[in-house]
Amino acid sequence: MLTSPIKSRRITIEEVEDEDGTPFSYTGRYFEPQADAGWALHEGETKFERYRRHQEEEVEDRWSPFEDAEEWDLAEWLVKNLGQTRTDEFLKLPITQNRTKLSFHNNRSFLQRVDALPRGPGWSCRKVTVCGNKEDEFGAPLEEEVELWSRDPVECVQELIGNPFFKADMAYSPAKAYADRAGQHRVIDEMWTADWWGETQKALPKGATIAPIILSSDKTCLSQFRGDKSAWPVYMSIGNIAKAKGRQASARATILIGYLPASKLDCFTPDAHSLAGYRLFHHCMALLLQPLIATGQHGVEMVCADSLVRCVHPILAAYVADFPEQCLISCCKENRCPKCLVGANERGDSLDSPMRDPESTKEILEMRKNGQHPPEFEENGLRAVYKPFWADLPHANIFLAFTPDLLHQLHKGVFKDHLVKWCIDIVGEEEMDARFKAVPNYPGLRHFKKGISTVKQWTGREHKEMQRVFIGLLTGAVPSRVLVVACSILDFSYYAQLQIHTTETLEALQTTLDVFHANKDILKELAIREHFNIPKLHQLTHYVQSIMLLGTADGFNTELPEHLHIDFAKEAYRATNKRDYEEQMTLWLQHQEAVFLRAAYLDWLAQHPLLPAGHAEPHSFDPGFDSDSDSESEETEAASPNTTSSLVTSKEVTHILAKAPAHPHQSVEKIVTAHGATNFLPALQTFLQKNLPQTTGVVPGIHDRFDVYRQAVIVAPPDRRVGNAPKRWHVRARPEVVASGQRSGCPGRFDMALISDTPRSSGLRTLDDVRVAQVRVIFTLPRQFGTYSRALTYIEWFTPFRLPDPSSRLLQVSRSTRHLRRNAAVIHVDEIVRPCHLIPKMGQSLPVAKL
């Protein structure tokens, strides 16, 4: 019998109203759960629980098959850091054999113990024979045999959904989230809050649990400097796991499920090579994913991370791939959109083109296979792949499954390859370099001190660093409409990267794209572009739809698969002898996975220790439990450290100084000269008169000495829209260090900051009550002024914010003066809200520095 769904451990219920579907609140959000999904059938045992029971029954030590904790630590280190040859050499060293009493004495006996550890799904190899269109000397067609290495994707889903490590980060049913009690303002972040899951749920039996499959694939080169070895890994994750956990490569929430053949297919002529590659890819992917067909339709019972058994339907929901691979997957030419039917020459226009349809696409391909020539085949830009791998996958729409690619489409594509190039064509490479060089230093921001023309290899991080200053350095150098174009692209980029979207932010995302299309013709007028028929630019039109369907884009970035290549492809290849390497790679990965699983089991066991013989762990499953009941035990669990990080993260802004001052007992003369604090004594006297009137008899003078600090660190609560980690900002007031002997010098750093009239207990939301100042000195009062615990800082004010520039929307400030001197003051350090970055107004051009 199906029972009501157990309350998700990921949702902390602070307030529950009536059981009539009324949304409930959670840290400012209201959820409308889908009650007919994610039901538990009965209680089960996770892999860790089964193995713990096995150890209890066999009276087996937790470190088995190793002798003790020290031997296990050594084994873990050997597997992670040494190859088989080096391991053998290490174990045969006299010092290892004479001074340690290991249960293994060489690599063979060591691997026997590693092989005895529990491991994940096994690997299998299938031989695929490819018949080419070339002929040998006897007139027979050439053939090539390739290998497909794969794991059962259903077993991989069981491994992920049943991993107790993900218990606090797992969702089993969809729910709509709102920012208001009335349900007018939608909130979308995780996949379970988006539309796809809820809509797909309606096609399944009542109480079913969906495991949304997230696939990613990308061909990568293995050999460096010589050779042409390559691999084509296919990775899989599930949308049940919170995206913050899924993005952590070390959490292994993404599993390698196969290596596709990366053959050159020399048995085909050059004109047939591309189509043959398409067909081989789809054939191998169909073999790899075949187990998902039956289980997606009928479901399969799986033990989930909370030790409850559910009927799980693994269904392909998302596919993370770059543009060429998306075209390969969708069976279309690379001059067409893999998601919609926009014309080949219309991708630069803001059009609402119909989406590709899997059923009609299969019909067109079937007609082509039967010798017919439907006009839609050419109109839709299809390739003659008669059996796409996704054809039989239940409830899957491959065209809607493609997710935004922030790295290749936005950072590297539209921004670096197009916007930056357009602007360089306008202002010139030398002028652009000069502007990047002129940008002031800022903590945490890369300073391109040699410009950008000399950078040969770019990463996503460098693209993001450029975006932070790009509008500021363009101001004055390009026409105002070009500045509007640049602002719209960068606004789109920042909105697209939000980790929580609302109805308003999605509308703003679309508006920024509309602004770009309304102003892009200025680039034609300046003869910079002849057209905007750019594939990556067109892909931006699908972002809002993808986010609404599958959740925010940060959960599907291609940066993770590229990072996984290091562990699952490149490192695995280096551990082989470079011959028949794929089999050796899978064996190496099995050893790595076995050690990782054992380490995770030991961590779990520390919280769920082995029980004495004859004792059983109490069961918590209650088949009559009502998921909407207000349970005291659930409230207790909701407040535990294992719940979402918002419950354990401080909401207060804190200011931190070093335990000991960098410059103790600093003289006033040194402060004035080294820090440029020319009005230090008058400003301090004004502060004392205002804040410490009881010290009127004590006047600060040139003989006083102060403890001076190099910087203050501001720790602010995380902004959930952009990240889950608390913000740490550094505000520096560091004087110049002159080079002496072998010690290199260091320029002075006196950072700009936003100053508030009163200390803040929360993050900055508006600029209405803040003002810019430069921090010159961070210090504490000496004892003669009494006991005063709050640290102080000497600052130099800037003017209040003037109206923003109409094109760049940047606020403008200038130095504030009083009686022809810089307007200075002494304030509390905790009045600093955060650092800010000022970019000088550069004008139309900068003077070229002469060597």
PDB file of C-alpha atoms in Angstrom, residues 561-697:
ATOM      1  CA  PRO A 561      31.967  18.446 -16.440  1.00  0.00           C
ATOM      2  CA  GLU A 562      35.184  20.142 -17.536  1.00  0.00           C
ATOM      3  CA  HIS A 563      36.453  19.926 -13.974  1.00  0.00           C
ATOM      4  CA  LEU A 564      35.400  16.283 -13.741  1.00  0.00           C
ATOM      5  CA  HIS A 565      37.534  15.539 -16.794  1.00  0.00           C
ATOM      6  CA  ILE A 566      40.577  16.005 -14.560  1.00  0.00           C
ATOM      7  CA  ASP A 567      39.640  13.136 -12.238  1.00  0.00           C
ATOM      8  CA  PHE A 568      37.627  10.850 -14.491  1.00  0.00           C
ATOM      9  CA  ALA A 569      39.624  11.187 -17.686  1.00  0.00           C
ATOM     10  CA  LYS A 570      43.031  12.862 -17.489  1.00  0.00           C
ATOM     11  CA  GLU A 571      44.195  11.505 -14.112  1.00  0.00           C
ATOM     12  CA  ALA A 572      42.778   8.088 -14.986  1.00  0.00           C
ATOM     13  CA  TYR A 573      44.692   8.115 -18.276  1.00  0.00           C
ATOM     14  CA  ARG A 574      47.956   9.072 -16.565  1.00  0.00           C
ATOM     15  CA  ALA A 575      47.604   5.991 -14.358  1.00  0.00           C
ATOM     16  CA  THR A 576      47.649   3.678 -17.420  1.00  0.00           C
ATOM     17  CA  ASN A 577      50.452   2.401 -19.618  1.00  0.00           C
ATOM     18  CA  LYS A 578      48.828   4.290 -22.553  1.00  0.00           C
ATOM     19  CA  ARG A 579      47.900   1.058 -24.380  1.00  0.00           C
ATOM     20  CA  ASP A 580      44.319  -0.258 -24.232  1.00  0.00           C
ATOM     21  CA  TYR A 581      43.936   2.540 -21.772  1.00  0.00           C
ATOM     22  CA  GLU A 582      40.151   2.642 -21.350  1.00  0.00           C
ATOM     23  CA  GLU A 583      40.027  -0.721 -19.546  1.00  0.00           C
ATOM     24  CA  GLN A 584      42.834   0.401 -17.247  1.00  0.00           C
ATOM     25  CA  MET A 585      41.050   3.708 -16.661  1.00  0.00           C
ATOM     26  CA  THR A 586      37.878   1.966 -15.507  1.00  0.00           C
ATOM     27  CA  LEU A 587      39.879  -0.256 -13.149  1.00  0.00           C
ATOM     28  CA  TRP A 588      41.679   2.761 -11.694  1.00  0.00           C
ATOM     29  CA  LEU A 589      38.341   4.535 -11.252  1.00  0.00           C
ATOM     30  CA  GLN A 590      36.903   1.505  -9.451  1.00  0.00           C
ATOM     31  CA  HIS A 591      39.760   1.641  -6.948  1.00  0.00           C
ATOM     32  CA  GLN A 592      39.294   5.375  -6.440  1.00  0.00           C
ATOM     33  CA  GLU A 593      35.560   4.960  -6.004  1.00  0.00           C
ATOM     34  CA  ALA A 594      35.938   2.082  -3.545  1.00  0.00           C
ATOM     35  CA  VAL A 595      38.238   4.157  -1.343  1.00  0.00           C
ATOM     36  CA  PHE A 596      35.936   7.183  -1.563  1.00  0.00           C
ATOM     37  CA  LEU A 597      32.909   5.088  -0.588  1.00  0.00           C
ATOM     38  CA  ARG A 598      34.762   3.550   2.340  1.00  0.00           C
ATOM     39  CA  ALA A 599      35.832   7.003   3.549  1.00  0.00           C
ATOM     40  CA  ALA A 600      32.223   8.210   3.263  1.00  0.00           C
ATOM     41  CA  TYR A 601      31.023   5.093   5.114  1.00  0.00           C
ATOM     42  CA  LEU A 602      33.480   5.701   7.948  1.00  0.00           C
ATOM     43  CA  ASP A 603      32.321   9.315   8.222  1.00  0.00           C
ATOM     44  CA  TRP A 604      28.719   8.103   8.339  1.00  0.00           C
ATOM     45  CA  LEU A 605      29.628   5.390  10.843  1.00  0.00           C
ATOM     46  CA  ALA A 606      31.067   7.999  13.177  1.00  0.00           C
ATOM     47  CA  GLN A 607      27.523   9.375  13.489  1.00  0.00           C
ATOM     48  CA  HIS A 608      25.843   5.925  13.413  1.00  0.00           C
ATOM     49  CA  PRO A 609      28.261   3.643  15.295  1.00  0.00           C
ATOM     50  CA  LEU A 610      28.259  -0.125  15.257  1.00  0.00           C
ATOM     51  CA  LEU A 611      25.833  -1.436  17.888  1.00  0.00           C
ATOM     52  CA  PRO A 612      26.717  -4.147  20.449  1.00  0.00           C
ATOM     53  CA  ALA A 613      25.535  -7.634  19.596  1.00  0.00           C
ATOM     54  CA  GLY A 614      21.863  -8.159  20.390  1.00  0.00           C
ATOM     55  CA  HIS A 615      20.971  -4.472  20.072  1.00  0.00           C
ATOM     56  CA  ALA A 616      18.965  -3.075  17.195  1.00  0.00           C
ATOM     57  CA  GLU A 617      18.661   0.486  16.031  1.00  0.00           C
ATOM     58  CA  PRO A 618      15.142   1.862  16.625  1.00  0.00           C
ATOM     59  CA  HIS A 619      13.020   2.267  13.511  1.00  0.00           C
ATOM     60  CA  SER A 620      11.425   5.589  12.667  1.00  0.00           C
ATOM     61  CA  PHE A 621       9.080   4.634   9.820  1.00  0.00           C
ATOM     62  CA  ASP A 622       5.405   5.238  10.539  1.00  0.00           C
ATOM     63  CA  PRO A 623       3.134   4.177   7.675  1.00  0.00           C
ATOM     64  CA  GLY A 624       0.378   6.359   9.045  1.00  0.00           C
ATOM     65  CA  PHE A 625       2.499   9.494   9.277  1.00  0.00           C
ATOM     66  CA  ASP A 626       0.805  12.585   7.863  1.00  0.00           C
ATOM     67  CA  SER A 627       3.216  14.818   6.014  1.00  0.00           C
ATOM     68  CA  ASP A 628       1.267  17.934   6.949  1.00  0.00           C
ATOM     69  CA  SER A 629       1.116  17.272  10.678  1.00  0.00           C
ATOM     70  CA  ASP A 630       2.873  19.690  13.016  1.00  0.00           C
ATOM     71  CA  SER A 631       5.284  17.311  14.726  1.00  0.00           C
ATOM     72  CA  GLU A 632       7.550  18.315  17.583  1.00  0.00           C
ATOM     73  CA  SER A 633      10.202  15.834  16.455  1.00  0.00           C
ATOM     74  CA  GLU A 634      10.238  17.358  12.991  1.00  0.00           C
ATOM     75  CA  GLU A 635      10.674  20.818  14.493  1.00  0.00           C
ATOM     76  CA  THR A 636      13.676  19.534  16.441  1.00  0.00           C
ATOM     77  CA  GLU A 637      15.210  18.028  13.342  1.00  0.00           C
ATOM     78  CA  ALA A 638      14.558  21.151  11.338  1.00  0.00           C
ATOM     79  CA  ALA A 639      16.809  23.093  13.686  1.00  0.00           C
ATOM     80  CA  SER A 640      19.645  20.578  13.533  1.00  0.00           C
ATOM     81  CA  PRO A 641      22.934  21.431  11.816  1.00  0.00           C
ATOM     82  CA  ASN A 642      22.148  19.040   8.970  1.00  0.00           C
ATOM     83  CA  THR A 643      19.413  21.238   7.530  1.00  0.00           C
ATOM     84  CA  THR A 644      19.881  24.010   5.018  1.00  0.00           C
ATOM     85  CA  SER A 645      22.686  26.402   5.711  1.00  0.00           C
ATOM     86  CA  SER A 646      20.374  29.372   6.154  1.00  0.00           C
ATOM     87  CA  LEU A 647      19.522  28.040   9.610  1.00  0.00           C
ATOM     88  CA  VAL A 648      23.093  27.875  10.852  1.00  0.00           C
ATOM     89  CA  THR A 649      24.588  30.962   9.191  1.00  0.00           C
ATOM     90  CA  SER A 650      24.755  34.115  11.268  1.00  0.00           C
ATOM     91  CA  LYS A 651      22.612  36.938   9.962  1.00  0.00           C
ATOM     92  CA  GLU A 652      24.776  39.587  11.635  1.00  0.00           C
ATOM     93  CA  VAL A 653      27.469  41.653   9.930  1.00  0.00           C
ATOM     94  CA  THR A 654      30.720  41.375  11.854  1.00  0.00           C
ATOM     95  CA  HIS A 655      33.960  43.349  11.606  1.00  0.00           C
ATOM     96  CA  ILE A 656      37.186  41.535  12.455  1.00  0.00           C
ATOM     97  CA  LEU A 657      40.656  42.879  13.176  1.00  0.00           C
ATOM     98  CA  ALA A 658      43.852  40.917  13.650  1.00  0.00           C
ATOM     99  CA  LYS A 659      44.552  39.671  17.177  1.00  0.00           C
ATOM    100  CA  ALA A 660      47.683  41.805  17.304  1.00  0.00           C
ATOM    101  CA  PRO A 661      48.217  45.131  15.486  1.00  0.00           C
ATOM    102  CA  ALA A 662      50.634  45.134  12.568  1.00  0.00           C
ATOM    103  CA  HIS A 663      52.102  48.434  13.781  1.00  0.00           C
ATOM    104  CA  PRO A 664      51.832  48.742  17.581  1.00  0.00           C
ATOM    105  CA  HIS A 665      52.467  52.088  19.311  1.00  0.00           C
ATOM    106  CA  GLN A 666      52.646  53.995  16.031  1.00  0.00           C
ATOM    107  CA  SER A 667      53.494  57.683  16.367  1.00  0.00           C
ATOM    108  CA  VAL A 668      51.210  60.396  15.030  1.00  0.00           C
ATOM    109  CA  GLU A 669      54.001  61.633  12.756  1.00  0.00           C
ATOM    110  CA  LYS A 670      54.323  58.164  11.196  1.00  0.00           C
ATOM    111  CA  ILE A 671      50.558  57.884  10.753  1.00  0.00           C
ATOM    112  CA  VAL A 672      50.424  61.266   9.016  1.00  0.00           C
ATOM    113  CA  THR A 673      53.341  60.590   6.659  1.00  0.00           C
ATOM    114  CA  ALA A 674      52.952  56.864   5.921  1.00  0.00           C
ATOM    115  CA  HIS A 675      49.152  56.841   5.673  1.00  0.00           C
ATOM    116  CA  GLY A 676      48.628  60.317   4.246  1.00  0.00           C
ATOM    117  CA  ALA A 677      46.321  61.134   7.179  1.00  0.00           C
ATOM    118  CA  THR A 678      47.063  64.859   7.124  1.00  0.00           C
ATOM    119  CA  ASN A 679      44.095  65.820   9.328  1.00  0.00           C
ATOM    120  CA  PHE A 680      44.431  62.940  11.756  1.00  0.00           C
ATOM    121  CA  LEU A 681      44.612  64.920  15.009  1.00  0.00           C
ATOM    122  CA  PRO A 682      41.806  67.433  14.235  1.00  0.00           C
ATOM    123  CA  ALA A 683      39.514  64.622  13.020  1.00  0.00           C
ATOM    124  CA  LEU A 684      40.234  62.527  16.104  1.00  0.00           C
ATOM    125  CA  GLN A 685      39.559  65.468  18.411  1.00  0.00           C
ATOM    126  CA  THR A 686      36.201  66.076  16.731  1.00  0.00           C
ATOM    127  CA  PHE A 687      35.337  62.384  17.155  1.00  0.00           C
ATOM    128  CA  LEU A 688      36.267  62.425  20.854  1.00  0.00           C
ATOM    129  CA  GLN A 689      34.193  65.527  21.527  1.00  0.00           C
ATOM    130  CA  LYS A 690      31.177  63.858  19.937  1.00  0.00           C
ATOM    131  CA  ASN A 691      31.508  60.291  21.226  1.00  0.00           C
ATOM    132  CA  LEU A 692      33.597  60.582  24.415  1.00  0.00           C
ATOM    133  CA  PRO A 693      32.686  63.907  25.985  1.00  0.00           C
ATOM    134  CA  GLN A 694      34.004  62.673  29.358  1.00  0.00           C
ATOM    135  CA  THR A 695      37.548  62.872  27.946  1.00  0.00           C
ATOM    136  CA  THR A 696      37.414  66.587  27.156  1.00  0.00           C
ATOM    137  CA  GLY A 697      40.442  67.108  29.336  1.00  0.00           C
TER     138      GLY A 697
END
